[in-house]
PDB file of C-alpha atoms in Angstrom:
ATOM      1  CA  UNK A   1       1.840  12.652  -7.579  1.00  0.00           C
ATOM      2  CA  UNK A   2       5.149  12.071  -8.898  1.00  0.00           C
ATOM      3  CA  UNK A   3       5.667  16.095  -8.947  1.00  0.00           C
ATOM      4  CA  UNK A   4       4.597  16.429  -5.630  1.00  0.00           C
ATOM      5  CA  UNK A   5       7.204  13.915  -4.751  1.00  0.00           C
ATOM      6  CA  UNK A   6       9.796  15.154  -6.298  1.00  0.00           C
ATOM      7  CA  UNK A   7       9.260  18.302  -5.017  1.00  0.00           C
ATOM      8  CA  UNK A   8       9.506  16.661  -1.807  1.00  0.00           C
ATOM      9  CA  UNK A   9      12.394  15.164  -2.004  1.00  0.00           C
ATOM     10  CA  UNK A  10      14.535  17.685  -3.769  1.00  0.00           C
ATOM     11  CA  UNK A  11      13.643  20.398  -1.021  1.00  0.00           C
ATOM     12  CA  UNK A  12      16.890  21.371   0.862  1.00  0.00           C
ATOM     13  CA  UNK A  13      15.229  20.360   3.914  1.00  0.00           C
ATOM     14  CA  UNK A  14      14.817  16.638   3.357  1.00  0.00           C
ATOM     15  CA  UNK A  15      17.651  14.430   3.784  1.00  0.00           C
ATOM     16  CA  UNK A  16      19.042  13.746   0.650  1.00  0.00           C
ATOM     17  CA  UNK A  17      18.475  10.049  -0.482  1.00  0.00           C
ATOM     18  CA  UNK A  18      19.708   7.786  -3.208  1.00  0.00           C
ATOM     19  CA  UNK A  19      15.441   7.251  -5.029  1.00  0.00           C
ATOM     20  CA  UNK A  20      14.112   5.376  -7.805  1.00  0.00           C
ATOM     21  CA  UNK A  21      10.763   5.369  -8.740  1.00  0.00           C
ATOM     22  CA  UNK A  22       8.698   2.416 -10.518  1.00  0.00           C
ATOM     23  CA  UNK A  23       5.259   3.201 -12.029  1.00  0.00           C
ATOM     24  CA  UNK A  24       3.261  -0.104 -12.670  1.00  0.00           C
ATOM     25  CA  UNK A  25       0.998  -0.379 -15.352  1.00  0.00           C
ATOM     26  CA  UNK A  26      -1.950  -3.154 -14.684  1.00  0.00           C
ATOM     27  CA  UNK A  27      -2.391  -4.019 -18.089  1.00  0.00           C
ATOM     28  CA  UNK A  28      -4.203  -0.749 -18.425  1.00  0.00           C
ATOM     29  CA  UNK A  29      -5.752   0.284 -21.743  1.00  0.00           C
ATOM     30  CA  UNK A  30      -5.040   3.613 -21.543  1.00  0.00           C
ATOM     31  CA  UNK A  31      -1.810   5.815 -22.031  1.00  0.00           C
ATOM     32  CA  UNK A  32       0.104   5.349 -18.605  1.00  0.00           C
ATOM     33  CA  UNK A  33       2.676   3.308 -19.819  1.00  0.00           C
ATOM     34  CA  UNK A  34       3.399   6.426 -22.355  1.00  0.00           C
ATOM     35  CA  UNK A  35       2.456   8.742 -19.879  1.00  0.00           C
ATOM     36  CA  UNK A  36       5.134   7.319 -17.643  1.00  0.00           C
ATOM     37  CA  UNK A  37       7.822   7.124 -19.891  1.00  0.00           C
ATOM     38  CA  UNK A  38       7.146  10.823 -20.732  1.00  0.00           C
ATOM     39  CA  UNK A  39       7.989  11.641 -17.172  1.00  0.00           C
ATOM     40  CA  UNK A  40      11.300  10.017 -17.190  1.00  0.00           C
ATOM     41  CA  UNK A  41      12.207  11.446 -20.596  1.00  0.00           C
ATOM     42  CA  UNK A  42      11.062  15.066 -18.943  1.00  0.00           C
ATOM     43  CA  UNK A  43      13.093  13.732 -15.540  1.00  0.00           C
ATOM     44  CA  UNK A  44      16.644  12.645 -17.396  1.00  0.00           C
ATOM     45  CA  UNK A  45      18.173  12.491 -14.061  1.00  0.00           C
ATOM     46  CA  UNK A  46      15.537  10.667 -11.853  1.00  0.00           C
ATOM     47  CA  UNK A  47      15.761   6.681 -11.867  1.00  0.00           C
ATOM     48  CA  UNK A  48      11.902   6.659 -13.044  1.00  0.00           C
ATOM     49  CA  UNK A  49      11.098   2.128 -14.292  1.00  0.00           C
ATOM     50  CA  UNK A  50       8.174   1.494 -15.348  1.00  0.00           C
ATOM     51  CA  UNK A  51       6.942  -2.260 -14.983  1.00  0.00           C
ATOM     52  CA  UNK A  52       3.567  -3.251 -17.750  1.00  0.00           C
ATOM     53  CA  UNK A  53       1.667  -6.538 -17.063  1.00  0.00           C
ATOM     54  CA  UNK A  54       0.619  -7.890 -19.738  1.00  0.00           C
ATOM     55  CA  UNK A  55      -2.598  -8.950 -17.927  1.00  0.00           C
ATOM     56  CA  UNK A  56      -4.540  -7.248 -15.745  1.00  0.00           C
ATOM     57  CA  UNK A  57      -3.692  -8.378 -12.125  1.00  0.00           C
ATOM     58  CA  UNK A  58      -5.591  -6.131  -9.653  1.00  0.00           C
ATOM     59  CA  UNK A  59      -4.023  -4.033  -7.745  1.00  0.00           C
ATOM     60  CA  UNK A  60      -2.300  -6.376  -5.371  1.00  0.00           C
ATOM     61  CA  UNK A  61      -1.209  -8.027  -8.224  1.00  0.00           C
ATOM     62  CA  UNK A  62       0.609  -4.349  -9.426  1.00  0.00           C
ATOM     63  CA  UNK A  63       1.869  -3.871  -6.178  1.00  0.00           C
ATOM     64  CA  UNK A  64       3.453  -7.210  -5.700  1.00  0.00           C
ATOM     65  CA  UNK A  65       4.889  -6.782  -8.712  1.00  0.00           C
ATOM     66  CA  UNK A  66       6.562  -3.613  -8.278  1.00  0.00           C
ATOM     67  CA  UNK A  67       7.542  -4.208  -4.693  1.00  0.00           C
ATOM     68  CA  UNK A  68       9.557  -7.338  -5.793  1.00  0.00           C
ATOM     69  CA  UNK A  69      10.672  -5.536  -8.630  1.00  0.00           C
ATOM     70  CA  UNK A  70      12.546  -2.651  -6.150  1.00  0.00           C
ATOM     71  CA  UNK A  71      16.042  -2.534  -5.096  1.00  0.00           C
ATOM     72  CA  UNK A  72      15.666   0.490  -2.547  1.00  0.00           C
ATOM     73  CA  UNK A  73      16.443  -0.483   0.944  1.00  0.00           C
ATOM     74  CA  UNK A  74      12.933   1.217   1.873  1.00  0.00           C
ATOM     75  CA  UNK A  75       9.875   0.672  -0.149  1.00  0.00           C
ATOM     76  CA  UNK A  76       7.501   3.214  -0.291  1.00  0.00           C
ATOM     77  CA  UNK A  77       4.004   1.564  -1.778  1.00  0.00           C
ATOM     78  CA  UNK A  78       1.590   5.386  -3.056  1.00  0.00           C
ATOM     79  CA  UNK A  79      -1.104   5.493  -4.821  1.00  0.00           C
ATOM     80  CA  UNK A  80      -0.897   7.493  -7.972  1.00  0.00           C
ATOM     81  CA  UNK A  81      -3.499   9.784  -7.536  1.00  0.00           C
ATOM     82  CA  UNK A  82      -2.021  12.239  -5.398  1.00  0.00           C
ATOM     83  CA  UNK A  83      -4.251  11.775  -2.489  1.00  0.00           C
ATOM     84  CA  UNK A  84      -2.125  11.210   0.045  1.00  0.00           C
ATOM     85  CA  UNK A  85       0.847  13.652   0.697  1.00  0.00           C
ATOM     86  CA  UNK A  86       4.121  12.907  -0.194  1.00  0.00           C
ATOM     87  CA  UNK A  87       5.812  14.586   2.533  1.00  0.00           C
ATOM     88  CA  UNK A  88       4.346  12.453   5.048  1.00  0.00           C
ATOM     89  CA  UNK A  89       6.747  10.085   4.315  1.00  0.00           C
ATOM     90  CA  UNK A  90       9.233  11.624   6.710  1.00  0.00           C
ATOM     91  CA  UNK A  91       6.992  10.495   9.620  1.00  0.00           C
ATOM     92  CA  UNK A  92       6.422   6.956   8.126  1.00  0.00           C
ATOM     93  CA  UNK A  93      10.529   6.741   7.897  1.00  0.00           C
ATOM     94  CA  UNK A  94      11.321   8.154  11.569  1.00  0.00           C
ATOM     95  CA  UNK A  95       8.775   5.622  13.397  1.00  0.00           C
ATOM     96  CA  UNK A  96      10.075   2.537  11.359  1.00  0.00           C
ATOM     97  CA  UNK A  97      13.830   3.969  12.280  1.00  0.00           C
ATOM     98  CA  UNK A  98      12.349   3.384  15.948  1.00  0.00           C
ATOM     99  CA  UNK A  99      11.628   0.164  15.243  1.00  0.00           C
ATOM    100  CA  UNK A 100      14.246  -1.450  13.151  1.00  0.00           C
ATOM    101  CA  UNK A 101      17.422  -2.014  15.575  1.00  0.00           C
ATOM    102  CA  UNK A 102      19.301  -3.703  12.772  1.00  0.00           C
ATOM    103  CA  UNK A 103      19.436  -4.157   8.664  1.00  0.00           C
ATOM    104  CA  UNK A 104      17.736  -7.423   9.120  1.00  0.00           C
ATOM    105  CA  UNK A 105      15.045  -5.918  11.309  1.00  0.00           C
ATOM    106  CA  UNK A 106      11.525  -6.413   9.079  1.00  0.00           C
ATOM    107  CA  UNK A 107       9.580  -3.524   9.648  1.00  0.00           C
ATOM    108  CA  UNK A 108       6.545  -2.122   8.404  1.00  0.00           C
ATOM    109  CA  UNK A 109       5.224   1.816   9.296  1.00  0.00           C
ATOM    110  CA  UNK A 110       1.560   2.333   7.101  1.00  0.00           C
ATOM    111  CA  UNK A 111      -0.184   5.981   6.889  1.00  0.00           C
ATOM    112  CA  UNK A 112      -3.471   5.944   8.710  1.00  0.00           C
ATOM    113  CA  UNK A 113      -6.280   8.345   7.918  1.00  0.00           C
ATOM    114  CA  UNK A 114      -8.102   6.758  10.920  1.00  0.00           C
ATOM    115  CA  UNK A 115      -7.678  10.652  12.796  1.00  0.00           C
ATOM    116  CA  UNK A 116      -9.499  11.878   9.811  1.00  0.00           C
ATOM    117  CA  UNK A 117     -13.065  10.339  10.855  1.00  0.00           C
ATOM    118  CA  UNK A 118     -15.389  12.636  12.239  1.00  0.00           C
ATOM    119  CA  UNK A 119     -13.621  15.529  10.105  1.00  0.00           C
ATOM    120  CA  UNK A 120     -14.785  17.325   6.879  1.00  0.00           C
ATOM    121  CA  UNK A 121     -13.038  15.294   4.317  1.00  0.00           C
ATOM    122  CA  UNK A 122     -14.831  12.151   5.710  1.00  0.00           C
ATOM    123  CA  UNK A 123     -17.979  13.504   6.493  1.00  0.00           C
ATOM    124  CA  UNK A 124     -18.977  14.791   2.889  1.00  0.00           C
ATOM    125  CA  UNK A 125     -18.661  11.218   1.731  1.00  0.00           C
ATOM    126  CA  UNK A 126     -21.500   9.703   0.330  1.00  0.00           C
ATOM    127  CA  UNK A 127     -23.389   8.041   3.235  1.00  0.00           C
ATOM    128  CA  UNK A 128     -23.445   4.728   1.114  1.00  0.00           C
ATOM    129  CA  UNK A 129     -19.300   5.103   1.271  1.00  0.00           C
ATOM    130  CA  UNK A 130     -19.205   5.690   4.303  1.00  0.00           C
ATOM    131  CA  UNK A 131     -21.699   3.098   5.801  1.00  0.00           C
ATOM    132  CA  UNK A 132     -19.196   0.694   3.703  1.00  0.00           C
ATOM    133  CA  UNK A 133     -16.621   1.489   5.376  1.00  0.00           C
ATOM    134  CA  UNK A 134     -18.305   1.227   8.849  1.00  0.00           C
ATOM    135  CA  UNK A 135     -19.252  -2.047   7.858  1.00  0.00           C
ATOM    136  CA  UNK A 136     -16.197  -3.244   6.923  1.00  0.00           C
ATOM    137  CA  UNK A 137     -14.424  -1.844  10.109  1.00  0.00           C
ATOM    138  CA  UNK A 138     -16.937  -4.185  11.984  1.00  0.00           C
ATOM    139  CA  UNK A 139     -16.358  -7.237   9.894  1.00  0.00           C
ATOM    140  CA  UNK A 140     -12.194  -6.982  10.413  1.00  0.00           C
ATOM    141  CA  UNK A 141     -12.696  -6.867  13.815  1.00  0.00           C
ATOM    142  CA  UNK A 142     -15.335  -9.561  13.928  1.00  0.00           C
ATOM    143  CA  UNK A 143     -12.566 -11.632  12.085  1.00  0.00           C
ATOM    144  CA  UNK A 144      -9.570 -10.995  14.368  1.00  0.00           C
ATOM    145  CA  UNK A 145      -7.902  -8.525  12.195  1.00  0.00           C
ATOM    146  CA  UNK A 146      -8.700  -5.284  13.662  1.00  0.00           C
ATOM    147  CA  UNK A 147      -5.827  -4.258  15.345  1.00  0.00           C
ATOM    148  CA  UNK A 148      -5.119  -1.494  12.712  1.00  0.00           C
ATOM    149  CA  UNK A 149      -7.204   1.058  12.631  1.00  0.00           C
ATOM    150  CA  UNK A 150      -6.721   2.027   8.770  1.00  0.00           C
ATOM    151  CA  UNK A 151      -5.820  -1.023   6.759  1.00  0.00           C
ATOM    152  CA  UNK A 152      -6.415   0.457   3.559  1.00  0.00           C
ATOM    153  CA  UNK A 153      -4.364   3.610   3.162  1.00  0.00           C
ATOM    154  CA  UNK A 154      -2.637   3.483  -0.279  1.00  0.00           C
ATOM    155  CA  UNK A 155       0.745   4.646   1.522  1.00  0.00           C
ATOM    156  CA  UNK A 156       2.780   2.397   3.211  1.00  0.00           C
ATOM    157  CA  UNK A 157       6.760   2.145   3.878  1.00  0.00           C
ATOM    158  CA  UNK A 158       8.371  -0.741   4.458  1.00  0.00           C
ATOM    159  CA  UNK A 159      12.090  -2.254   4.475  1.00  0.00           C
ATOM    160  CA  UNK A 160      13.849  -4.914   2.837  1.00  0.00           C
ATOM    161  CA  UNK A 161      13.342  -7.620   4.815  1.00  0.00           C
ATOM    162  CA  UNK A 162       9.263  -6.827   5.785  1.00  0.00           C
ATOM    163  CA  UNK A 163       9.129  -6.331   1.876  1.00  0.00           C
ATOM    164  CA  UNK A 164      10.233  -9.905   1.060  1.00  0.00           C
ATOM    165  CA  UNK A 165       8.365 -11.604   4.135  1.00  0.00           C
ATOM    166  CA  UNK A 166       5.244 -10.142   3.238  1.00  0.00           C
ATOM    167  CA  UNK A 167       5.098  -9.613  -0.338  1.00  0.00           C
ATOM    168  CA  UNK A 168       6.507 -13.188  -1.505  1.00  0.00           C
ATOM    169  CA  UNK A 169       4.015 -15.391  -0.153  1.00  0.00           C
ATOM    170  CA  UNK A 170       1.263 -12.868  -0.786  1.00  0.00           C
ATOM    171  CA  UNK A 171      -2.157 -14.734  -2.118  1.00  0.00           C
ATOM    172  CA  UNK A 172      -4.805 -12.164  -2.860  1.00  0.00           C
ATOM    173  CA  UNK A 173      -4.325  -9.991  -5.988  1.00  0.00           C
ATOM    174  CA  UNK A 174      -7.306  -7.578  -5.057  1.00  0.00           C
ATOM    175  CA  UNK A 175      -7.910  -4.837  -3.018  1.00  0.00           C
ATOM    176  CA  UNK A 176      -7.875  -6.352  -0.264  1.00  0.00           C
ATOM    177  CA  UNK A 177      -4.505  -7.630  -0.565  1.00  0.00           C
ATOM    178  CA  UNK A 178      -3.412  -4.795   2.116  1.00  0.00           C
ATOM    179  CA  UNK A 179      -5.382  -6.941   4.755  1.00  0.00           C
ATOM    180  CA  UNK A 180      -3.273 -10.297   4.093  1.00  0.00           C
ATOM    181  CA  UNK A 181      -0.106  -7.971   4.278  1.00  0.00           C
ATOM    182  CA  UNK A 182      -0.987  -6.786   7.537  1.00  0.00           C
ATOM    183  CA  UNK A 183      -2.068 -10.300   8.849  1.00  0.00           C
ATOM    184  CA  UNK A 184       1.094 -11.731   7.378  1.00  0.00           C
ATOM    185  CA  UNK A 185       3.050  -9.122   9.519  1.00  0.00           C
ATOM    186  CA  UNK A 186       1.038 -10.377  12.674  1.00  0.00           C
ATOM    187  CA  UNK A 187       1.831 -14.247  12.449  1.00  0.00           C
ATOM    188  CA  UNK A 188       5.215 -13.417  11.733  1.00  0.00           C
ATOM    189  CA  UNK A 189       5.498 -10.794  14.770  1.00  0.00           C
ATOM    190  CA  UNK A 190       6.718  -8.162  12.558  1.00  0.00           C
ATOM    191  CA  UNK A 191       5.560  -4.698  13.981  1.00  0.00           C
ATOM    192  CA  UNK A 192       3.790  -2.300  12.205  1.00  0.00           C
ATOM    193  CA  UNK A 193       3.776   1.396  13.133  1.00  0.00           C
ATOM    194  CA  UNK A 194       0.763   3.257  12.355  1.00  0.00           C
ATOM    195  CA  UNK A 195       1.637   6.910  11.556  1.00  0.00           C
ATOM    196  CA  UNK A 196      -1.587   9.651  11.040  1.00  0.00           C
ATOM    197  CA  UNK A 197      -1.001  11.274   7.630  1.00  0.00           C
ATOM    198  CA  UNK A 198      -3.050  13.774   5.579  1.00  0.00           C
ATOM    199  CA  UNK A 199      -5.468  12.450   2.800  1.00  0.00           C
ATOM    200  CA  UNK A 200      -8.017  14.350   0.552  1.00  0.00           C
ATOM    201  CA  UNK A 201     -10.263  12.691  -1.626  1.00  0.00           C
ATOM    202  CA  UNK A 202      -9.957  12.000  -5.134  1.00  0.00           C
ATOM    203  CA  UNK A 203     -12.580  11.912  -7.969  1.00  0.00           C
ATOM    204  CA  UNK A 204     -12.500   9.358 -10.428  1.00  0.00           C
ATOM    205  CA  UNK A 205     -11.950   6.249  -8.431  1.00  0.00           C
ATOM    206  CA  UNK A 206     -12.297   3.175  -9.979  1.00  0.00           C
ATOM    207  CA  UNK A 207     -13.612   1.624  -6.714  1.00  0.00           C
ATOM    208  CA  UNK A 208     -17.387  -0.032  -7.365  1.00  0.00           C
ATOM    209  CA  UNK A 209     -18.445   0.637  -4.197  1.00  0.00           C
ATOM    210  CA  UNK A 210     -21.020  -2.031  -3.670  1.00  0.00           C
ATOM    211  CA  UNK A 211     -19.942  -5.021  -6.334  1.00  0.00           C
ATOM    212  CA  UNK A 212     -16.094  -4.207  -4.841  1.00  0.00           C
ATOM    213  CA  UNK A 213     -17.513  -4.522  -1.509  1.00  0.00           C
ATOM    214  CA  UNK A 214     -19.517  -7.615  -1.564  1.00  0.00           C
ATOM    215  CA  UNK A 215     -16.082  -8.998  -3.515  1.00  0.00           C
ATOM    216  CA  UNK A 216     -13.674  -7.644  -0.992  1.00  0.00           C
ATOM    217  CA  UNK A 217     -15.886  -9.275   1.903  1.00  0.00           C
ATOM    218  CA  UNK A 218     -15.788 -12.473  -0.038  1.00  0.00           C
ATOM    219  CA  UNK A 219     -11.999 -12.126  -0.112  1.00  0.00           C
ATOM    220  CA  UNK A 220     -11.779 -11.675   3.560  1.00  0.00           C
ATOM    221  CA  UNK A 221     -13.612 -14.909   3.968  1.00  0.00           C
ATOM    222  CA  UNK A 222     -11.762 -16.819   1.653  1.00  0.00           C
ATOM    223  CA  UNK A 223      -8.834 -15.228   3.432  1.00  0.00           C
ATOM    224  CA  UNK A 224      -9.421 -16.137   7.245  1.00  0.00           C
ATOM    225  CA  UNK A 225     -10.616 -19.576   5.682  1.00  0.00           C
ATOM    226  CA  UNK A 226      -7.211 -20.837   3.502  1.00  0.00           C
ATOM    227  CA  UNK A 227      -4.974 -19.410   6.827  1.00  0.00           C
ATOM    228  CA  UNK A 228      -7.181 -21.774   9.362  1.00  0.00           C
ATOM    229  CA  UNK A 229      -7.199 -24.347   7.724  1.00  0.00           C
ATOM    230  CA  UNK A 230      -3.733 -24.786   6.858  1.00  0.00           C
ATOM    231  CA  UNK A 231      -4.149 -24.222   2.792  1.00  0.00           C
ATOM    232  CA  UNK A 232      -1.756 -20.629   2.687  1.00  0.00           C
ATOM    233  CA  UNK A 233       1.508 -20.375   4.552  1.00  0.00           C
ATOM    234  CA  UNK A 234       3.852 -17.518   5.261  1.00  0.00           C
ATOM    235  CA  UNK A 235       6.361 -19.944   3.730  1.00  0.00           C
ATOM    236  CA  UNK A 236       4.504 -19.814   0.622  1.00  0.00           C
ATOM    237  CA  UNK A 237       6.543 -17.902  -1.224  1.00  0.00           C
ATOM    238  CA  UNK A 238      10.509 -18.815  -0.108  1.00  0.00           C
ATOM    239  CA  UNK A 239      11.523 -19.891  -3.042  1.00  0.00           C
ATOM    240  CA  UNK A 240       9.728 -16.646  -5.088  1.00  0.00           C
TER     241      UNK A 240
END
């Protein structure tokens, strides 16, 4: 991932940006904290920060972390496995330059693979996988929050200002924190631009589909329930 991105953005054809990159390790037990700081020793001129917690978070825990951690005036939030393709980030940036009239605009502009249903690379699923993900289509909408089409692409830009509403007062540390950002966005009217982008898929993910699946609807639940009745706030996290 992090070749295919450079490669990306040193290409004489994309405008030339000032970049840092920050790899978060979730408390792994594996190498990718060494791995990572291989990369910037092979990369001497690349601002490459890695960020370990000491604990394992979840993955909205990782990402909060290394969002907050950023100083870019864009945030690009990629998976590391390389499924989605870097250079779709040039569509993400030109639709949230559409949207954001000024610095302080928040904006948010997230890759959607929702084009991708019906085609080859979604089809050869597993049909458990992919009755999951039916199912959980249903239950978003059933809920209120299906006005995006793809809430869980691991690829989403978004500026300064969108990055601090959203990821400050951010609750869930799971995978389904990419639902609260999105429903965060929508109570505080900040648009989000949904931009097709290409998407292969991966083996080796650590995604359990049926134990993650009963836990992620449990987290929707708990979600919708602590927003109604008053016990999570967008002003949670001001003072973060």
């Amino acid at each position: 991932m992090l070749d295919d991105a450079l490669n990306h953005l040193q290409a004489p054809s994309t405008p030339k940006r000032s970049v840092e990159f920050i790899v978060v390790d979730d408390g792994s037990q594996d190498k990718t904290t060494a791995v990572a700081l291989e990369l910037a020793s092979q990369h001497k001129n690349t601002d490459l920060r890695v960020i370990r917690l000491t604990k394992n978070r979840g993955k909205g825990g990782a990402v909060q972390a290394g969002v907050l951690g950023s100083r870019g005036r864009r945030i690009l939030m990629v998976d590391a496995d390389g499924a989605s393709r870097f250079g779709d980030l040039e569509q993400l940036w030109d639709e949230m330059s559409k949207l954001e009239v000024s610095p302080e605009t928040a904006v948010v502009s997230i890759g959607s693979r929702a084009h991708l249903v019906g085609t080859e690379a979604v089809v050869k699923r597993s049909a458990v996988r992919n009755f999951l993900m039916h199912g959980f289509h249903v239950t978003l909408r059933t809920l209120g929050v299906g006005h995006i089409r793809d809430t869980q692409c691991g690829f989403k830009l978004f500026n300064r200002p969108a990055a601090l509403a959203l990821f400050r007062p951010l609750h869930l540390q799971s995978w389904l924190f990419d639902v609260e950002l999105l429903i965060l966005a929508q109570y505080q009217n900040i648009p989000v631009a949904e931009v097709p982008v290409g998407w292969h898929e991966v083996a080796g993910s650590k995604l359990r589909l049926i134990s993650d699946s009963i836990g992620m609807l449990t987290d929707l639940l708990v979600l919708r329930a602590n927003y109604a009745l008053g016990r999570w706030s967008i002003d949670d996290g001001k003072n973060a």
